[in-house]
Structures are given as C-alpha cells and as structure tokens.
PDB file of C-alpha atoms in Angstrom:
ATOM      1  CA  MET T   1      -0.054  -0.034  -0.010  1.00  0.00           C
ATOM      2  CA  ARG T   2       1.348   3.427  -0.698  1.00  0.00           C
ATOM      3  CA  ARG T   3      -0.752   4.996   2.105  1.00  0.00           C
ATOM      4  CA  ASP T   4      -2.835   4.328   5.133  1.00  0.00           C
ATOM      5  CA  HIS T   5      -6.671   3.828   3.950  1.00  0.00           C
ATOM      6  CA  ARG T   6      -8.049   3.447   7.371  1.00  0.00           C
ATOM      7  CA  PRO T   7     -10.389   6.152   8.533  1.00  0.00           C
ATOM      8  CA  TYR T   8      -9.208   8.216  11.628  1.00  0.00           C
ATOM      9  CA  TRP T   9     -11.684   6.539  14.181  1.00  0.00           C
ATOM     10  CA  MET T  10      -9.812   3.092  13.083  1.00  0.00           C
ATOM     11  CA  HIS T  11      -6.485   4.540  13.736  1.00  0.00           C
ATOM     12  CA  ARG T  12      -7.423   5.727  17.169  1.00  0.00           C
ATOM     13  CA  LEU T  13      -8.963   2.537  18.045  1.00  0.00           C
ATOM     14  CA  TRP T  14      -5.956   0.459  17.058  1.00  0.00           C
ATOM     15  CA  GLU T  15      -3.791   3.002  19.090  1.00  0.00           C
ATOM     16  CA  GLN T  16      -5.940   2.717  22.365  1.00  0.00           C
ATOM     17  CA  PHE T  17      -5.730  -1.056  21.982  1.00  0.00           C
ATOM     18  CA  GLU T  18      -2.017  -1.132  21.899  1.00  0.00           C
ATOM     19  CA  ASN T  19      -1.846   1.315  24.821  1.00  0.00           C
ATOM     20  CA  TRP T  20      -4.255  -0.891  26.533  1.00  0.00           C
ATOM     21  CA  TRP T  21      -2.034  -4.177  25.886  1.00  0.00           C
ATOM     22  CA  THR T  22       1.166  -2.126  27.004  1.00  0.00           C
ATOM     23  CA  GLY T  23      -0.305  -1.338  30.370  1.00  0.00           C
ATOM     24  CA  HIS T  24      -2.138  -4.840  30.981  1.00  0.00           C
ATOM     25  CA  PHE T  25       0.479  -7.138  29.706  1.00  0.00           C
ATOM     26  CA  THR T  26       3.859  -5.283  28.940  1.00  0.00           C
ATOM     27  CA  ARG T  27       4.240  -2.747  31.834  1.00  0.00           C
ATOM     28  CA  PRO T  28       4.191  -5.434  34.661  1.00  0.00           C
ATOM     29  CA  HIS T  29       6.984  -7.291  33.290  1.00  0.00           C
ATOM     30  CA  PHE T  30       9.342  -3.812  33.636  1.00  0.00           C
ATOM     31  CA  GLU T  31      10.608  -3.038  37.197  1.00  0.00           C
ATOM     32  CA  THR T  32       9.710   0.555  36.230  1.00  0.00           C
ATOM     33  CA  LEU T  33       8.442   1.860  33.082  1.00  0.00           C
ATOM     34  CA  GLY T  34       7.912   5.631  32.915  1.00  0.00           C
ATOM     35  CA  ARG T  35       4.972   7.779  31.570  1.00  0.00           C
ATOM     36  CA  LYS T  36       3.623   7.751  28.102  1.00  0.00           C
ATOM     37  CA  PRO T  37       5.467   4.634  26.503  1.00  0.00           C
ATOM     38  CA  LYS T  38       4.716   4.272  22.804  1.00  0.00           C
ATOM     39  CA  LEU T  39       4.995   0.606  22.132  1.00  0.00           C
ATOM     40  CA  VAL T  40       4.161  -0.448  18.533  1.00  0.00           C
ATOM     41  CA  ARG T  41       2.724  -4.028  18.336  1.00  0.00           C
ATOM     42  CA  PRO T  42       3.620  -4.506  22.055  1.00  0.00           C
ATOM     43  CA  TRP T  43       2.735  -8.432  21.867  1.00  0.00           C
ATOM     44  CA  HIS T  44       6.130  -8.829  19.931  1.00  0.00           C
ATOM     45  CA  ILE T  45       8.183  -7.224  22.932  1.00  0.00           C
ATOM     46  CA  GLU T  46       9.746  -9.661  25.132  1.00  0.00           C
ATOM     47  CA  VAL T  47      11.062  -8.643  28.640  1.00  0.00           C
ATOM     48  CA  PHE T  48      12.633 -11.316  30.474  1.00  0.00           C
ATOM     49  CA  GLY T  49      14.160 -11.026  33.917  1.00  0.00           C
ATOM     50  CA  PRO T  50      14.175  -8.875  37.084  1.00  0.00           C
ATOM     51  CA  ASN T  51      15.626  -5.206  37.311  1.00  0.00           C
ATOM     52  CA  ILE T  52      14.783  -3.868  33.888  1.00  0.00           C
ATOM     53  CA  HIS T  53      13.913  -0.171  34.252  1.00  0.00           C
ATOM     54  CA  ALA T  54      12.823   2.206  31.328  1.00  0.00           C
ATOM     55  CA  GLY T  55      12.269   6.097  31.529  1.00  0.00           C
ATOM     56  CA  HIS T  56       9.485   8.323  30.163  1.00  0.00           C
ATOM     57  CA  GLN T  57       8.004   7.973  26.667  1.00  0.00           C
ATOM     58  CA  LEU T  58       9.981   4.887  25.648  1.00  0.00           C
ATOM     59  CA  HIS T  59       9.320   4.322  21.949  1.00  0.00           C
ATOM     60  CA  LEU T  60       9.645   0.611  20.601  1.00  0.00           C
ATOM     61  CA  ALA T  61       8.743  -0.339  17.117  1.00  0.00           C
ATOM     62  CA  ALA T  62       8.421  -4.182  17.237  1.00  0.00           C
ATOM     63  CA  SER T  63       6.912  -6.629  14.574  1.00  0.00           C
ATOM     64  CA  ALA T  64       6.509 -10.427  14.214  1.00  0.00           C
ATOM     65  CA  ALA T  65       9.724 -10.725  11.864  1.00  0.00           C
ATOM     66  CA  ASP T  66      11.557  -8.286  14.416  1.00  0.00           C
ATOM     67  CA  PRO T  67      10.706  -8.767  18.011  1.00  0.00           C
ATOM     68  CA  ILE T  68      12.447  -6.519  20.562  1.00  0.00           C
ATOM     69  CA  ARG T  69      14.166  -8.503  23.414  1.00  0.00           C
ATOM     70  CA  PHE T  70      15.227  -7.381  26.933  1.00  0.00           C
ATOM     71  CA  THR T  71      16.918 -10.110  28.692  1.00  0.00           C
ATOM     72  CA  VAL T  72      18.475 -10.014  32.189  1.00  0.00           C
ATOM     73  CA  TRP T  73      20.263 -13.238  33.502  1.00  0.00           C
ATOM     74  CA  SER T  74      19.614 -13.671  37.114  1.00  0.00           C
ATOM     75  CA  PRO T  75      21.009 -16.909  38.873  1.00  0.00           C
ATOM     76  CA  GLN T  76      20.557 -16.703  42.556  1.00  0.00           C
ATOM     77  CA  ASP T  77      23.883 -15.141  43.621  1.00  0.00           C
ATOM     78  CA  GLN T  78      23.908 -12.684  40.661  1.00  0.00           C
ATOM     79  CA  ALA T  79      21.306 -10.521  39.072  1.00  0.00           C
ATOM     80  CA  GLY T  80      21.672  -8.166  36.343  1.00  0.00           C
ATOM     81  CA  THR T  81      20.174  -4.611  35.407  1.00  0.00           C
ATOM     82  CA  ILE T  82      19.079  -2.833  32.401  1.00  0.00           C
ATOM     83  CA  GLU T  83      18.504   0.823  32.771  1.00  0.00           C
ATOM     84  CA  ILE T  84      16.926   2.846  29.878  1.00  0.00           C
ATOM     85  CA  GLY T  85      16.748   6.710  30.102  1.00  0.00           C
ATOM     86  CA  ASP T  86      13.976   9.113  28.905  1.00  0.00           C
ATOM     87  CA  TYR T  87      13.004   9.567  25.245  1.00  0.00           C
ATOM     88  CA  VAL T  88      14.559   6.303  23.752  1.00  0.00           C
ATOM     89  CA  PHE T  89      13.711   4.813  20.584  1.00  0.00           C
ATOM     90  CA  MET T  90      14.391   1.189  19.432  1.00  0.00           C
ATOM     91  CA  ALA T  91      13.575  -0.412  16.121  1.00  0.00           C
ATOM     92  CA  GLY T  92      12.574  -4.039  15.523  1.00  0.00           C
ATOM     93  CA  GLY T  93      15.047  -6.693  16.416  1.00  0.00           C
ATOM     94  CA  THR T  94      17.029  -4.827  18.932  1.00  0.00           C
ATOM     95  CA  ARG T  95      18.384  -6.942  21.825  1.00  0.00           C
ATOM     96  CA  ILE T  96      19.653  -5.601  25.271  1.00  0.00           C
ATOM     97  CA  LEU T  97      21.268  -8.462  27.191  1.00  0.00           C
ATOM     98  CA  ALA T  98      22.520  -7.989  30.766  1.00  0.00           C
ATOM     99  CA  ALA T  99      24.236 -10.316  33.176  1.00  0.00           C
ATOM    100  CA  GLY T 100      25.630  -7.301  35.146  1.00  0.00           C
ATOM    101  CA  ARG T 101      24.693  -3.872  33.961  1.00  0.00           C
ATOM    102  CA  VAL T 102      23.659  -2.269  30.799  1.00  0.00           C
ATOM    103  CA  GLU T 103      22.988   1.372  30.774  1.00  0.00           C
ATOM    104  CA  ILE T 104      21.336   3.543  27.995  1.00  0.00           C
ATOM    105  CA  GLY T 105      21.165   7.275  28.207  1.00  0.00           C
ATOM    106  CA  ASP T 106      18.472   9.637  27.324  1.00  0.00           C
ATOM    107  CA  SER T 107      17.371  10.374  23.807  1.00  0.00           C
ATOM    108  CA  CYS T 108      19.185   7.367  22.247  1.00  0.00           C
ATOM    109  CA  LEU T 109      18.083   5.876  18.877  1.00  0.00           C
ATOM    110  CA  ILE T 110      18.951   2.406  18.360  1.00  0.00           C
ATOM    111  CA  ALA T 111      18.044   0.980  14.787  1.00  0.00           C
ATOM    112  CA  ARG T 112      16.959  -2.386  13.919  1.00  0.00           C
ATOM    113  CA  GLU T 113      18.575  -5.415  14.745  1.00  0.00           C
ATOM    114  CA  ALA T 114      21.314  -3.715  17.015  1.00  0.00           C
ATOM    115  CA  THR T 115      22.676  -5.786  19.948  1.00  0.00           C
ATOM    116  CA  ILE T 116      23.947  -4.586  23.245  1.00  0.00           C
ATOM    117  CA  THR T 117      25.515  -7.197  25.610  1.00  0.00           C
ATOM    118  CA  ASP T 118      27.754  -6.973  28.855  1.00  0.00           C
ATOM    119  CA  CYS T 119      28.658 -10.637  28.458  1.00  0.00           C
ATOM    120  CA  ASP T 120      30.147 -13.353  26.188  1.00  0.00           C
ATOM    121  CA  TRP T 121      27.795 -15.907  27.984  1.00  0.00           C
ATOM    122  CA  HIS T 122      30.292 -18.592  27.615  1.00  0.00           C
ATOM    123  CA  GLY T 123      34.025 -18.922  28.739  1.00  0.00           C
ATOM    124  CA  LEU T 124      36.723 -20.111  26.289  1.00  0.00           C
ATOM    125  CA  TYR T 125      37.496 -23.060  28.702  1.00  0.00           C
ATOM    126  CA  ASP T 126      34.305 -23.322  30.714  1.00  0.00           C
ATOM    127  CA  ARG T 127      31.333 -23.229  28.566  1.00  0.00           C
ATOM    128  CA  VAL T 128      28.730 -24.288  31.286  1.00  0.00           C
ATOM    129  CA  ASP T 129      29.477 -21.926  33.835  1.00  0.00           C
ATOM    130  CA  PRO T 130      25.871 -20.570  35.176  1.00  0.00           C
ATOM    131  CA  ASN T 131      27.608 -17.347  36.263  1.00  0.00           C
ATOM    132  CA  PRO T 132      29.701 -16.067  33.246  1.00  0.00           C
ATOM    133  CA  PRO T 133      31.930 -12.935  33.762  1.00  0.00           C
ATOM    134  CA  PHE T 134      30.540  -9.481  32.672  1.00  0.00           C
ATOM    135  CA  LYS T 135      31.834  -6.004  32.220  1.00  0.00           C
ATOM    136  CA  PRO T 136      28.994  -3.090  32.437  1.00  0.00           C
ATOM    137  CA  VAL T 137      28.217  -1.318  29.398  1.00  0.00           C
ATOM    138  CA  LYS T 138      27.285   2.529  29.525  1.00  0.00           C
ATOM    139  CA  ILE T 139      26.068   4.538  26.600  1.00  0.00           C
ATOM    140  CA  GLY T 140      25.723   8.127  26.852  1.00  0.00           C
ATOM    141  CA  ASN T 141      22.894  10.558  25.921  1.00  0.00           C
ATOM    142  CA  ASN T 142      21.897  11.152  22.345  1.00  0.00           C
ATOM    143  CA  VAL T 143      23.800   8.160  20.853  1.00  0.00           C
ATOM    144  CA  TRP T 144      22.668   6.929  17.429  1.00  0.00           C
ATOM    145  CA  ILE T 145      23.408   3.141  16.839  1.00  0.00           C
ATOM    146  CA  GLY T 146      22.824   1.991  13.456  1.00  0.00           C
ATOM    147  CA  ASP T 147      21.179  -1.203  11.837  1.00  0.00           C
ATOM    148  CA  GLY T 148      22.777  -4.335  13.046  1.00  0.00           C
ATOM    149  CA  ALA T 149      25.452  -2.798  15.214  1.00  0.00           C
ATOM    150  CA  PHE T 150      26.977  -4.960  17.988  1.00  0.00           C
ATOM    151  CA  ILE T 151      28.093  -3.193  21.316  1.00  0.00           C
ATOM    152  CA  GLY T 152      30.010  -5.537  23.505  1.00  0.00           C
ATOM    153  CA  LYS T 153      31.138  -5.984  27.009  1.00  0.00           C
ATOM    154  CA  GLY T 154      32.861  -3.390  29.092  1.00  0.00           C
ATOM    155  CA  VAL T 155      32.134  -0.629  26.428  1.00  0.00           C
ATOM    156  CA  THR T 156      31.507   3.115  27.223  1.00  0.00           C
ATOM    157  CA  ILE T 157      30.005   5.231  24.464  1.00  0.00           C
ATOM    158  CA  GLY T 158      30.212   9.010  24.923  1.00  0.00           C
ATOM    159  CA  ASP T 159      27.307  11.403  24.498  1.00  0.00           C
ATOM    160  CA  HIS T 160      26.271  12.199  21.024  1.00  0.00           C
ATOM    161  CA  ALA T 161      28.392   9.622  19.258  1.00  0.00           C
ATOM    162  CA  VAL T 162      27.288   7.642  16.115  1.00  0.00           C
ATOM    163  CA  ILE T 163      27.747   3.818  15.471  1.00  0.00           C
ATOM    164  CA  GLY T 164      27.513   3.130  11.904  1.00  0.00           C
ATOM    165  CA  ALA T 165      25.225   0.229  10.552  1.00  0.00           C
ATOM    166  CA  ARG T 166      26.844  -3.420  11.178  1.00  0.00           C
ATOM    167  CA  ALA T 167      29.563  -1.740  13.222  1.00  0.00           C
ATOM    168  CA  VAL T 168      31.431  -3.974  15.917  1.00  0.00           C
ATOM    169  CA  ILE T 169      32.300  -2.087  19.008  1.00  0.00           C
ATOM    170  CA  THR T 170      34.801  -3.693  21.580  1.00  0.00           C
ATOM    171  CA  LYS T 171      36.426  -0.523  22.953  1.00  0.00           C
ATOM    172  CA  ASP T 172      35.262   2.822  24.633  1.00  0.00           C
ATOM    173  CA  VAL T 173      33.974   5.446  22.123  1.00  0.00           C
ATOM    174  CA  GLU T 174      34.659   9.208  22.689  1.00  0.00           C
ATOM    175  CA  PRO T 175      31.613  11.733  22.650  1.00  0.00           C
ATOM    176  CA  TYR T 176      30.780  13.001  19.401  1.00  0.00           C
ATOM    177  CA  ALA T 177      32.757  10.200  17.490  1.00  0.00           C
ATOM    178  CA  VAL T 178      31.478   8.537  14.319  1.00  0.00           C
ATOM    179  CA  MET T 179      32.378   4.883  14.219  1.00  0.00           C
ATOM    180  CA  ALA T 180      32.345   2.342  11.450  1.00  0.00           C
ATOM    181  CA  GLY T 181      33.625  -1.110  10.232  1.00  0.00           C
ATOM    182  CA  ASN T 182      34.511  -4.453  11.932  1.00  0.00           C
ATOM    183  CA  PRO T 183      36.302  -3.749  14.148  1.00  0.00           C
ATOM    184  CA  ALA T 184      34.972  -0.300  14.269  1.00  0.00           C
ATOM    185  CA  LYS T 185      37.207   2.628  13.636  1.00  0.00           C
ATOM    186  CA  LEU T 186      36.864   6.509  14.029  1.00  0.00           C
ATOM    187  CA  VAL T 187      35.845   7.944  10.741  1.00  0.00           C
ATOM    188  CA  LYS T 188      34.705  11.337  11.866  1.00  0.00           C
ATOM    189  CA  ARG T 189      34.335  13.820  14.776  1.00  0.00           C
ATOM    190  CA  LEU T 190      30.953  15.799  15.129  1.00  0.00           C
ATOM    191  CA  ASP T 191      31.530  19.544  15.969  1.00  0.00           C
ATOM    192  CA  ALA T 192      30.883  19.692  19.520  1.00  0.00           C
ATOM    193  CA  ASP T 193      30.058  23.353  19.344  1.00  0.00           C
ATOM    194  CA  LYS T 194      27.137  23.119  16.696  1.00  0.00           C
ATOM    195  CA  PRO T 195      23.662  22.898  18.484  1.00  0.00           C
ATOM    196  CA  MET T 196      22.325  19.339  18.523  1.00  0.00           C
ATOM    197  CA  LYS T 197      18.416  18.647  18.488  1.00  0.00           C
ATOM    198  CA  THR T 198      17.481  15.381  20.207  1.00  0.00           C
ATOM    199  CA  ARG T 199      14.388  13.426  20.937  1.00  0.00           C
ATOM    200  CA  ALA T 200      14.028  15.317  23.960  1.00  0.00           C
ATOM    201  CA  ASP T 201      13.374  18.430  22.188  1.00  0.00           C
ATOM    202  CA  LEU T 202      10.673  16.764  20.219  1.00  0.00           C
ATOM    203  CA  LEU T 203       8.941  14.972  22.990  1.00  0.00           C
ATOM    204  CA  GLY T 204       9.436  17.206  25.953  1.00  0.00           C
ATOM    205  CA  GLU T 205       6.228  19.149  25.712  1.00  0.00           C
ATOM    206  CA  LEU T 206       3.712  16.501  25.916  1.00  0.00           C
ATOM    207  CA  GLU T 207       0.530  18.451  25.231  1.00  0.00           C
ATOM    208  CA  THR T 208       2.122  20.101  22.273  1.00  0.00           C
ATOM    209  CA  LEU T 209       3.257  16.878  20.663  1.00  0.00           C
ATOM    210  CA  ASP T 210      -0.096  15.253  21.205  1.00  0.00           C
ATOM    211  CA  ARG T 211      -2.094  17.817  19.457  1.00  0.00           C
ATOM    212  CA  PHE T 212       0.659  17.822  16.582  1.00  0.00           C
ATOM    213  CA  MET T 213       0.274  14.129  16.231  1.00  0.00           C
ATOM    214  CA  GLU T 214      -3.524  14.150  16.374  1.00  0.00           C
ATOM    215  CA  ASN T 215      -3.706  16.816  13.743  1.00  0.00           C
ATOM    216  CA  SER T 216      -1.178  15.289  11.486  1.00  0.00           C
ATOM    217  CA  TYR T 217      -3.094  11.936  11.438  1.00  0.00           C
ATOM    218  CA  ARG T 218      -6.372  13.701  10.756  1.00  0.00           C
ATOM    219  CA  ASP T 219      -4.944  15.483   7.746  1.00  0.00           C
ATOM    220  CA  ALA T 220      -3.251  12.333   6.419  1.00  0.00           C
ATOM    221  CA  MET T 221      -6.595  10.208   6.780  1.00  0.00           C
ATOM    222  CA  LYS T 222      -8.949  12.984   5.653  1.00  0.00           C
ATOM    223  CA  GLY T 223     -11.413  11.578   3.297  1.00  0.00           C
ATOM    224  CA  ASN T 224     -10.700   7.936   4.135  1.00  0.00           C
ATOM    225  CA  SER T 225     -13.746   5.790   4.805  1.00  0.00           C
ATOM    226  CA  THR T 226     -14.443   2.436   6.367  1.00  0.00           C
ATOM    227  CA  TRP T 227     -15.837   1.140   2.796  1.00  0.00           C
ATOM    228  CA  GLY T 228     -12.842   2.656   1.095  1.00  0.00           C
ATOM    229  CA  TRP T 229     -10.530   0.798   3.638  1.00  0.00           C
ATOM    230  CA  LEU T 230     -12.479  -2.549   3.040  1.00  0.00           C
ATOM    231  CA  ARG T 231     -12.140  -1.943  -0.796  1.00  0.00           C
ATOM    232  CA  SER T 232      -8.224  -1.381  -0.480  1.00  0.00           C
ATOM    233  CA  LYS T 233      -8.042  -4.792   1.325  1.00  0.00           C
ATOM    234  CA  LEU T 234     -10.179  -6.988  -0.659  1.00  0.00           C
ATOM    235  CA  PHE T 235      -9.870  -5.532  -4.119  1.00  0.00           C
ATOM    236  CA  PRO T 236      -6.628  -3.266  -4.194  1.00  0.00           C
ATOM    237  CA  ARG T 237      -6.146  -1.239  -7.296  1.00  0.00           C
ATOM    238  CA  ARG T 238      -2.952   0.352  -8.795  1.00  0.00           C
ATOM    239  CA  GLY T 239      -2.329   3.428  -6.870  1.00  0.00           C
ATOM    240  CA  ASP T 240      -3.514   2.163  -3.528  1.00  0.00           C
TER     241      ASP T 240
END
C-alpha cells in the first residue's frame, strides 16, 4: 500500500488497543516504566528477568519478524540490570542482554537488529558456567546506533556518538565520535560546538506533541472511509 487507507476512528481504536495491551500485559514485566510509553505491536516485545527499568516516553517499534528483546540473566547469587533513559527509541530486532549492567542514556536512537550485551555468555574453557563474567556497558545521551551494530562487554560510548550500521564496538567510544567497520574505527568527529537537536526537544512538551500528532493523522486520513479501507484490502487497485 502506498498510503494508510484507514479512517481516523480506526487508527485511534488501534492506538488505544496497543496502549491497553502495553499497560495490561507489558508494563508489569518492567521493574519500572515511565509515563507515556509508545509501544508499536507490544505483543512482539519480550521482557525477561528482573531489574529492567525504562524512563519516560520509551518508543519501541516491534513486529513479528523483528521482535524486541530485553533479557536479564539472574542466577541466585547474581542479578543483572538494564537501565534505559527517557525518550529512547528502539527499532525492531533490538536485543539488550545483561548479566551485570547495561545502561542506556536519554534520547538514544537504536536501529533495527542492534545488539547490546555486557557478557560473552560462555567462557573459552568453561562453557557451562552459570555465572559467566561480565563487564558493564554504558551508553551516553543522544547516541545513535545503526542497523545491526554490536556493542560488546565493558564498552562506554560517549554522548552524541554515532555507531555505523553493522559496526562492531569492543572498545570505548569518545563523545561526538562517528565509528564504522569491523572492528570499528573512527571515521569522523562531530562539531561539539554546533547545536544538537534530540528526541527530548521533540517529546519534551507532551500536550504540544499530542496535538501535533493528532492533527497530522487527521490530515493524513482526511477523506478515508470504512468502505474505502475494506475495498483497498479486498480489491486493491494500482495506486493504492
């Protein structure tokens, strides 16, 4: 389909259903989950283990093909933690795994199928140890992580850094650095003096954002009808 044929009431009903599912089924699995989360198809989001915390306005876009997974390993004598800041976006396929601690700052953008882990999960010589060694991972504010990137144990990524698609990060990354490759190398430094807009700027004023989004959807779906939507599903035409 080239556009959304749903009437506006159908969009609102679907959004309310996703929000209800989030509150009823998904929120209880988080230790804490801040206000106004936006979880797209929350039934494809897996939250496993204790001590998983997320801040305000978490935005997750999952699908059947690309579920989002948060996993904390918690044997009796060791319990990991995942801490996610405010205004964070994660695309489908993202995996966050913690045996010890993974911390993600505010306003981060994490693209499809990125993996962040603080542990190798098996030793080279002892591959059945239930308490594998870990090194905490810390990702700063406003970090952009590209498609399929891998962030390994013990890594700290500075504020505003960019991690390229398919990059493999095994060492610390400085703030404002742009990294790419396997193993990742510095390819550019952003200008720290140039003003930086973040998701906090977009999402900070909740009432203003809600009005903007509502008006945008109304305009985009103006003229759509229930019969028109059914026709597009059952008898699609060129141009739909």
